[in-house]
Amino acid sequence: MSVLVLVEPGEELSLQAVSLARDLGGPVHALSVGDPGAELGAYGVETVHVAADDRLSAYAPAAWAACLEQLVDRIGPSAVVAAGTNRGNEVLGHLAARRDVPFAANCIGVADDGSVTRVRWGGSLLEEARINSDLKIISVAPHMVEATTVNGGGAQVEPLEAAIDEADLLVRVVEHAETPSAGISLAEAKIVVSGGRGVGSADGFGMIEELAGLLNAAVGCSRVVTMAGWRPHTDQVGQTGTKVAPDLYIACGISGATQHIAGCKGAKKILAINSDAEAPILASADYAVIGDLTEIVPAITAELRKARF
Ligand SMILES: Cc1cc2nc3c(=O)[nH]c(=O)nc-3n(C[C@H](O)[C@H](O)[C@H](O)COP(=O)(O)OP(=O)(O)OC[C@H]3O[C@@H](n4cnc5c(N)ncnc54)[C@H](O)[C@@H]3O)c2cc1C
């Protein structure tokens, strides 16, 4: 039997989803709303079904799920897979509700008997789960599965003329508003400078922004910071925020709660700056500077300026 993957155009995490989907066996089909933005054949996709409908291209979760459902009826796959992004999880949630079948989110592996390994509780435990359904609906935990290529030819591209019900278009993106800090995407930045309660105030983020600017980095923060209104929710890293995987994650005044670590454990290196030598983040950090961040961060910034100018 085949496998169907939802590919979000330009979304690197979708390639990780395709790689896991190959482990389910059978030919891999993909649905992309618009140009997928990647040569999916190199990742083992045999057929890409492209839905080119202007009403869908800016995102409409129920309508995307309707497209998937029409392909499920046509192809009869054993599983539908998507990246565990906000959109991937939302569309699969719609699909599961439409088919009245279970949905296993945040999977990182599939066994030969079809059971899955899922990341639960913000990454603090792994669960082995059996999905009691002929159609398995699976999202792939971000940055936990490597996107690998295979020796395959190009994927066959087939246009999908999906029949879309107006009711499925009630929720859709109609406009994109850029945030003031939208220069470097938090999810894709190579370096993230993140601040927690220890930064002390919204104004305190001035020094975090200055350091981030010098490093060409994105600014992140903990949930305490967004709850206090010091930074927008779009900057939040963690279980209920963005999951990041930079080369370097600099955590300033962040204690390292499991819900925060769930969002930054994909980083190659973590540097913690914290006044508490017993802070939990030190267990996850590769490097640490113990001290007052209001002295340490400006000192790093000053050294960087000296080195550059
Ligand atoms: C369901 C659920 C989901 C959640 N999702 C998220 C999430 O997505 N992201 C997230 O971040 N949290 C999340 N949380 C909240 C999480 O549990 C923590 O409360 C939060 O991460 C703590 O934020 P913090 O580290 O900034 O603050 P604190 O835990 O208060 O830590 C502040 C740290 O700053 C240090 N510090 C203080 N002053 C200084 C100074 N001058 N110099 C240096 N260090 C200093 C302290 O030693 C301390 O380690 C979630 C919680 C729940 C229940």
CSV table of C-alpha atoms and ligand atoms in Angstrom, one decimal:
chain,number,residue,atom,x,y,z
A,1,MET,CA,0.0,0.0,0.0
A,2,SER,CA,1.1,3.6,-0.6
A,3,VAL,CA,1.7,6.4,1.8
A,4,LEU,CA,0.5,10.0,1.4
A,5,VAL,CA,2.5,13.0,2.7
A,6,LEU,CA,1.3,16.6,3.1
A,7,VAL,CA,4.2,18.8,1.9
A,8,GLU,CA,4.0,22.4,3.0
A,9,PRO,CA,5.7,24.5,0.2
A,10,GLY,CA,9.1,25.7,1.3
A,11,GLU,CA,8.9,24.0,4.6
A,12,GLU,CA,12.1,22.1,5.4
A,13,LEU,CA,10.3,20.0,8.1
A,14,SER,CA,8.1,18.5,5.4
A,15,LEU,CA,11.3,16.7,4.0
A,16,GLN,CA,11.8,15.1,7.4
A,17,ALA,CA,8.2,13.9,7.2
A,18,VAL,CA,8.8,12.4,3.8
A,19,SER,CA,11.8,10.6,5.1
A,20,LEU,CA,9.8,9.0,7.9
A,21,ALA,CA,7.0,8.2,5.5
A,22,ARG,CA,9.4,6.0,3.5
A,23,ASP,CA,9.8,3.8,6.5
A,24,LEU,CA,6.1,2.9,6.3
A,25,GLY,CA,6.8,1.1,3.0
A,26,GLY,CA,5.1,1.4,-0.3
A,27,PRO,CA,5.2,4.2,-2.9
A,28,VAL,CA,5.2,7.7,-1.5
A,29,HIS,CA,2.7,10.2,-2.8
A,30,ALA,CA,2.7,13.9,-1.8
A,31,LEU,CA,0.1,16.6,-1.7
A,32,SER,CA,1.4,20.1,-2.2
A,33,VAL,CA,-0.8,23.2,-2.3
A,34,GLY,CA,1.2,25.1,-4.9
A,35,ASP,CA,4.8,24.5,-6.0
A,36,PRO,CA,6.4,22.3,-3.3
A,37,GLY,CA,9.6,24.3,-3.6
A,38,ALA,CA,11.8,21.2,-3.4
A,39,GLU,CA,12.7,18.3,-5.7
A,40,LEU,CA,10.7,15.7,-3.9
A,41,GLY,CA,11.8,12.9,-6.2
A,42,ALA,CA,15.2,13.1,-4.5
A,43,TYR,CA,13.5,12.3,-1.2
A,44,GLY,CA,11.7,9.2,-2.5
A,45,VAL,CA,8.4,10.7,-3.6
A,46,GLU,CA,7.0,9.0,-6.7
A,47,THR,CA,4.0,11.3,-7.4
A,48,VAL,CA,3.4,14.9,-6.3
A,49,HIS,CA,-0.3,15.9,-6.5
A,50,VAL,CA,-0.3,19.7,-6.9
A,51,ALA,CA,-3.5,21.6,-5.9
A,52,ALA,CA,-3.2,24.9,-7.7
A,53,ASP,CA,-6.2,26.7,-6.4
A,54,ASP,CA,-5.9,30.4,-5.4
A,55,ARG,CA,-8.4,29.9,-2.6
A,56,LEU,CA,-6.1,27.3,-0.9
A,57,SER,CA,-2.7,28.8,-1.5
A,58,ALA,CA,-2.7,31.2,1.5
A,59,TYR,CA,-3.7,28.3,3.8
A,60,ALA,CA,-7.2,27.0,4.6
A,61,PRO,CA,-6.9,24.1,7.0
A,62,ALA,CA,-10.3,22.4,6.4
A,63,ALA,CA,-9.9,22.8,2.6
A,64,TRP,CA,-6.4,21.3,2.7
A,65,ALA,CA,-7.8,18.4,4.7
A,66,ALA,CA,-10.5,18.0,2.1
A,67,CYS,CA,-7.8,17.7,-0.6
A,68,LEU,CA,-6.0,15.0,1.4
A,69,GLU,CA,-9.3,13.2,1.9
A,70,GLN,CA,-10.0,13.1,-1.8
A,71,LEU,CA,-6.5,11.7,-2.4
A,72,VAL,CA,-7.1,9.1,0.4
A,73,ASP,CA,-10.3,8.0,-1.4
A,74,ARG,CA,-8.5,7.8,-4.8
A,75,ILE,CA,-5.1,6.3,-3.7
A,76,GLY,CA,-6.1,4.3,-0.7
A,77,PRO,CA,-2.9,4.8,1.3
A,78,SER,CA,-2.1,3.0,4.6
A,79,ALA,CA,-1.0,6.3,6.2
A,80,VAL,CA,-1.2,10.0,5.9
A,81,VAL,CA,1.9,11.8,7.2
A,82,ALA,CA,2.7,15.5,7.7
A,83,ALA,CA,5.4,17.6,9.5
A,84,GLY,CA,4.5,18.4,13.1
A,85,THR,CA,4.2,22.1,12.4
A,86,ASN,CA,1.2,24.1,13.5
A,87,ARG,CA,-0.2,23.7,10.0
A,88,GLY,CA,0.6,20.0,9.7
A,89,ASN,CA,-1.0,19.2,13.0
A,90,GLU,CA,-4.0,21.3,12.3
A,91,VAL,CA,-4.7,19.8,8.8
A,92,LEU,CA,-4.2,16.2,10.1
A,93,GLY,CA,-6.5,17.0,13.0
A,94,HIS,CA,-9.2,18.0,10.5
A,95,LEU,CA,-8.6,14.9,8.4
A,96,ALA,CA,-8.8,12.6,11.5
A,97,ALA,CA,-12.1,14.2,12.5
A,98,ARG,CA,-13.5,13.8,8.9
A,99,ARG,CA,-12.5,10.1,8.8
A,100,ASP,CA,-13.3,9.5,12.5
A,101,VAL,CA,-9.9,7.8,13.1
A,102,PRO,CA,-7.1,8.4,15.6
A,103,PHE,CA,-4.3,10.8,15.0
A,104,ALA,CA,-0.8,10.2,16.4
A,105,ALA,CA,1.1,13.5,16.7
A,106,ASN,CA,4.8,14.0,17.3
A,107,CYS,CA,6.1,10.6,16.0
A,108,ILE,CA,9.8,10.0,15.5
A,109,GLY,CA,9.8,6.4,14.2
A,110,VAL,CA,7.7,3.6,12.8
A,111,ALA,CA,8.4,-0.1,13.6
A,112,ASP,CA,7.9,-3.0,11.1
A,113,ASP,CA,4.6,-3.9,12.8
A,114,GLY,CA,3.3,-0.3,12.2
A,115,SER,CA,3.5,0.8,15.8
A,116,VAL,CA,5.0,4.3,16.3
A,117,THR,CA,7.3,6.0,18.7
A,118,ARG,CA,5.9,9.4,19.9
A,119,VAL,CA,7.5,12.2,21.8
A,120,ARG,CA,5.3,13.1,24.8
A,121,TRP,CA,5.3,15.5,27.7
A,122,GLY,CA,7.5,18.1,26.0
A,123,GLY,CA,10.1,15.6,25.1
A,124,SER,CA,10.5,14.1,28.6
A,125,LEU,CA,9.3,10.6,27.6
A,126,LEU,CA,9.0,8.5,24.5
A,127,GLU,CA,5.8,6.4,24.0
A,128,GLU,CA,5.4,3.2,21.9
A,129,ALA,CA,1.9,3.4,20.5
A,130,ARG,CA,-0.2,1.1,18.3
A,131,ILE,CA,-2.7,2.9,16.1
A,132,ASN,CA,-5.9,1.0,15.9
A,133,SER,CA,-7.0,2.1,12.5
A,134,ASP,CA,-6.6,0.9,8.9
A,135,LEU,CA,-5.7,4.5,8.0
A,136,LYS,CA,-2.8,5.8,10.2
A,137,ILE,CA,-2.6,9.6,10.6
A,138,ILE,CA,0.8,10.6,11.8
A,139,SER,CA,2.7,13.9,12.3
A,140,VAL,CA,6.5,13.9,12.6
A,141,ALA,CA,8.1,15.7,15.6
A,142,PRO,CA,10.2,18.6,14.3
A,143,HIS,CA,14.0,18.2,14.0
A,144,MET,CA,13.9,14.6,15.4
A,145,VAL,CA,14.1,12.8,12.0
A,146,GLU,CA,16.8,13.5,9.5
A,147,ALA,CA,15.7,14.6,6.0
A,148,THR,CA,17.6,12.1,3.8
A,149,THR,CA,17.7,11.7,0.0
A,150,VAL,CA,17.5,8.5,-1.9
A,151,ASN,CA,18.8,7.4,-5.3
A,152,GLY,CA,15.5,8.1,-7.1
A,153,GLY,CA,14.4,9.7,-10.3
A,154,GLY,CA,12.3,12.8,-10.5
A,155,ALA,CA,8.8,12.7,-9.1
A,156,GLN,CA,5.8,12.6,-11.4
A,157,VAL,CA,3.7,15.7,-11.0
A,158,GLU,CA,-0.1,15.5,-11.3
A,159,PRO,CA,-2.5,18.4,-11.0
A,160,LEU,CA,-5.2,17.9,-8.4
A,161,GLU,CA,-8.6,19.3,-9.3
A,162,ALA,CA,-10.0,19.2,-5.8
A,163,ALA,CA,-13.7,19.8,-5.2
A,164,ILE,CA,-13.8,22.3,-2.4
A,165,ASP,CA,-16.9,23.0,-0.4
A,166,GLU,CA,-17.4,26.7,0.5
A,167,ALA,CA,-17.8,25.6,4.2
A,168,ASP,CA,-14.2,24.4,4.2
A,169,LEU,CA,-13.0,27.9,3.2
A,170,LEU,CA,-14.6,29.7,6.2
A,171,VAL,CA,-11.2,29.6,8.0
A,172,ARG,CA,-8.4,30.7,5.8
A,173,VAL,CA,-5.5,33.1,5.7
A,174,VAL,CA,-6.5,36.3,4.0
A,175,GLU,CA,-3.6,38.6,4.8
A,176,HIS,CA,0.0,38.4,6.1
A,177,ALA,CA,1.1,41.1,8.5
A,178,GLU,CA,4.9,41.3,9.0
A,179,THR,CA,6.0,41.6,12.6
A,180,PRO,CA,8.6,44.3,13.3
A,181,SER,CA,11.2,41.7,14.2
A,182,ALA,CA,10.5,39.6,11.1
A,183,GLY,CA,14.0,40.1,9.7
A,184,ILE,CA,15.4,36.6,10.7
A,185,SER,CA,13.0,33.8,11.1
A,186,LEU,CA,13.2,32.2,14.6
A,187,ALA,CA,12.6,28.7,13.3
A,188,GLU,CA,15.4,29.0,10.7
A,189,ALA,CA,18.0,31.2,12.4
A,190,LYS,CA,21.5,29.7,12.7
A,191,ILE,CA,21.9,31.6,16.0
A,192,VAL,CA,19.1,32.4,18.5
A,193,VAL,CA,19.7,34.7,21.5
A,194,SER,CA,16.9,34.1,23.9
A,195,GLY,CA,15.9,35.8,27.1
A,196,GLY,CA,13.9,34.7,30.1
A,197,ARG,CA,12.6,36.2,33.3
A,198,GLY,CA,16.2,37.0,34.3
A,199,VAL,CA,16.2,39.8,31.6
A,200,GLY,CA,14.0,41.7,34.0
A,201,SER,CA,11.8,43.8,31.7
A,202,ALA,CA,10.7,44.6,28.2
A,203,ASP,CA,13.4,47.3,28.1
A,204,GLY,CA,16.0,44.7,29.2
A,205,PHE,CA,15.6,43.0,25.8
A,206,GLY,CA,17.4,46.0,24.3
A,207,MET,CA,20.7,44.3,25.2
A,208,ILE,CA,19.4,40.9,23.9
A,209,GLU,CA,18.5,42.5,20.6
A,210,GLU,CA,21.8,44.3,20.4
A,211,LEU,CA,23.7,41.0,20.8
A,212,ALA,CA,21.4,39.2,18.4
A,213,GLY,CA,22.0,42.0,15.8
A,214,LEU,CA,25.8,41.6,16.0
A,215,LEU,CA,25.5,37.8,15.6
A,216,ASN,CA,22.9,38.0,12.8
A,217,ALA,CA,20.7,36.0,15.1
A,218,ALA,CA,17.0,35.9,15.9
A,219,VAL,CA,15.6,36.9,19.3
A,220,GLY,CA,13.7,34.3,21.3
A,221,CYS,CA,12.2,34.2,24.8
A,222,SER,CA,10.6,32.0,27.4
A,223,ARG,CA,6.9,31.8,28.2
A,224,VAL,CA,7.2,33.9,31.3
A,225,VAL,CA,8.4,36.7,29.0
A,226,THR,CA,5.4,36.5,26.6
A,227,MET,CA,3.0,36.2,29.5
A,228,ALA,CA,4.4,39.4,31.0
A,229,GLY,CA,3.9,41.1,27.7
A,230,TRP,CA,7.7,41.9,27.3
A,231,ARG,CA,7.8,40.1,23.9
A,232,PRO,CA,5.2,38.9,21.4
A,233,HIS,CA,4.1,35.2,21.4
A,234,THR,CA,5.8,34.7,18.0
A,235,ASP,CA,9.2,35.0,19.9
A,236,GLN,CA,8.4,32.2,22.4
A,237,VAL,CA,10.5,29.1,22.2
A,238,GLY,CA,9.2,25.9,23.7
A,239,GLN,CA,6.5,23.3,23.9
A,240,THR,CA,3.8,25.9,23.2
A,241,GLY,CA,6.0,28.1,21.2
A,242,THR,CA,8.4,27.7,18.3
A,243,LYS,CA,10.7,24.7,18.1
A,244,VAL,CA,14.2,25.9,17.0
A,245,ALA,CA,17.3,24.0,15.8
A,246,PRO,CA,20.1,26.6,15.4
A,247,ASP,CA,23.8,26.0,15.5
A,248,LEU,CA,23.9,28.0,18.7
A,249,TYR,CA,21.2,28.8,21.2
A,250,ILE,CA,22.2,31.4,23.8
A,251,ALA,CA,19.8,31.2,26.8
A,252,CYS,CA,20.0,34.4,29.0
A,253,GLY,CA,18.3,34.3,32.3
A,254,ILE,CA,16.2,31.2,31.4
A,255,SER,CA,15.9,28.5,34.1
A,256,GLY,CA,15.5,25.6,31.6
A,257,ALA,CA,12.0,24.2,32.4
A,258,THR,CA,11.2,21.0,30.4
A,259,GLN,CA,8.6,23.0,28.4
A,260,HIS,CA,11.3,25.4,27.3
A,261,ILE,CA,13.9,22.8,26.6
A,262,ALA,CA,11.3,21.0,24.4
A,263,GLY,CA,11.7,23.9,22.0
A,264,CYS,CA,15.5,24.3,21.9
A,265,LYS,CA,16.9,20.9,22.4
A,266,GLY,CA,17.4,20.6,18.6
A,267,ALA,CA,20.2,23.2,18.9
A,268,LYS,CA,23.6,21.9,18.1
A,269,LYS,CA,25.1,23.9,21.1
A,270,ILE,CA,23.5,25.7,24.0
A,271,LEU,CA,25.2,28.5,25.9
A,272,ALA,CA,23.5,29.3,29.2
A,273,ILE,CA,24.1,32.6,30.9
A,274,ASN,CA,22.6,32.4,34.4
A,275,SER,CA,23.3,33.7,37.9
A,276,ASP,CA,22.3,30.4,39.5
A,277,ALA,CA,24.9,27.6,39.2
A,278,GLU,CA,22.2,25.1,40.0
A,279,ALA,CA,19.7,26.2,37.3
A,280,PRO,CA,18.3,23.2,35.4
A,281,ILE,CA,19.3,24.6,32.1
A,282,LEU,CA,22.9,23.7,32.9
A,283,ALA,CA,22.0,20.0,32.5
A,284,SER,CA,21.3,20.8,28.8
A,285,ALA,CA,24.0,23.4,28.2
A,286,ASP,CA,27.2,22.7,26.4
A,287,TYR,CA,28.7,26.0,27.8
A,288,ALA,CA,27.7,28.1,30.7
A,289,VAL,CA,28.6,31.5,32.1
A,290,ILE,CA,27.5,31.9,35.7
A,291,GLY,CA,26.8,35.5,36.6
A,292,ASP,CA,24.6,38.5,36.2
A,293,LEU,CA,23.5,38.7,32.5
A,294,THR,CA,23.2,42.5,32.8
A,295,GLU,CA,27.0,42.4,33.0
A,296,ILE,CA,27.8,39.4,30.9
A,297,VAL,CA,25.7,40.2,27.8
A,298,PRO,CA,27.0,43.8,27.4
A,299,ALA,CA,30.5,42.4,27.9
A,300,ILE,CA,30.1,39.9,25.1
A,301,THR,CA,28.6,42.6,22.9
A,302,ALA,CA,31.6,45.0,23.6
A,303,GLU,CA,34.1,42.2,22.7
A,304,LEU,CA,32.2,41.5,19.4
A,305,ARG,CA,32.3,45.2,18.5
A,306,LYS,CA,36.0,45.4,19.3
A,307,ALA,CA,36.7,42.3,17.1
A,308,ARG,CA,34.7,43.8,14.2
A,309,PHE,CA,35.4,47.5,14.1
B,1,LIG,C1,1.5,23.5,29.6
B,1,LIG,C2,2.7,24.4,29.7
B,1,LIG,C3,3.4,24.8,28.5
B,1,LIG,C4,4.5,25.7,28.6
B,1,LIG,N1,5.1,26.0,27.5
B,1,LIG,C5,6.2,26.8,27.6
B,1,LIG,C6,7.0,27.2,26.4
B,1,LIG,O1,6.6,26.9,25.3
B,1,LIG,N2,8.1,27.9,26.6
B,1,LIG,C7,8.6,28.3,27.8
B,1,LIG,O2,9.6,28.9,27.9
B,1,LIG,N3,7.9,27.9,28.9
B,1,LIG,C8,6.7,27.2,28.8
B,1,LIG,N4,6.1,26.9,30.0
B,1,LIG,C9,6.5,27.5,31.2
B,1,LIG,C10,7.7,26.8,31.9
B,1,LIG,O3,7.2,25.8,32.7
B,1,LIG,C11,8.5,27.9,32.8
B,1,LIG,O4,7.6,28.4,33.7
B,1,LIG,C12,9.2,29.0,32.0
B,1,LIG,O5,9.9,28.4,30.9
B,1,LIG,C13,10.1,29.7,32.9
B,1,LIG,O6,10.6,30.8,32.2
B,1,LIG,P1,12.0,31.5,32.7
B,1,LIG,O7,13.1,30.4,32.6
B,1,LIG,O8,12.1,32.7,31.9
B,1,LIG,O9,11.7,31.9,34.2
B,1,LIG,P2,12.2,31.3,35.5
B,1,LIG,O10,11.9,29.9,35.6
B,1,LIG,O11,11.7,32.2,36.6
B,1,LIG,O12,13.8,31.4,35.4
B,1,LIG,C14,14.5,32.7,35.4
B,1,LIG,C15,16.0,32.3,35.4
B,1,LIG,O13,16.7,33.5,35.3
B,1,LIG,C16,17.9,33.5,36.2
B,1,LIG,N5,18.2,34.8,36.5
B,1,LIG,C17,17.5,35.8,37.2
B,1,LIG,N6,18.1,36.9,37.2
B,1,LIG,C18,19.3,36.8,36.5
B,1,LIG,C19,20.3,37.6,36.1
B,1,LIG,N7,20.3,38.9,36.4
B,1,LIG,N8,21.3,37.1,35.3
B,1,LIG,C20,21.3,35.8,34.9
B,1,LIG,N9,20.3,35.0,35.3
B,1,LIG,C21,19.3,35.4,36.0
B,1,LIG,C22,17.4,32.6,37.3
B,1,LIG,O14,18.5,32.1,38.0
B,1,LIG,C23,16.5,31.6,36.7
B,1,LIG,O15,17.2,30.5,36.3
B,1,LIG,C24,4.9,26.1,29.9
B,1,LIG,C25,4.3,25.6,31.0
B,1,LIG,C26,3.2,24.8,30.9
B,1,LIG,C27,2.5,24.3,32.2
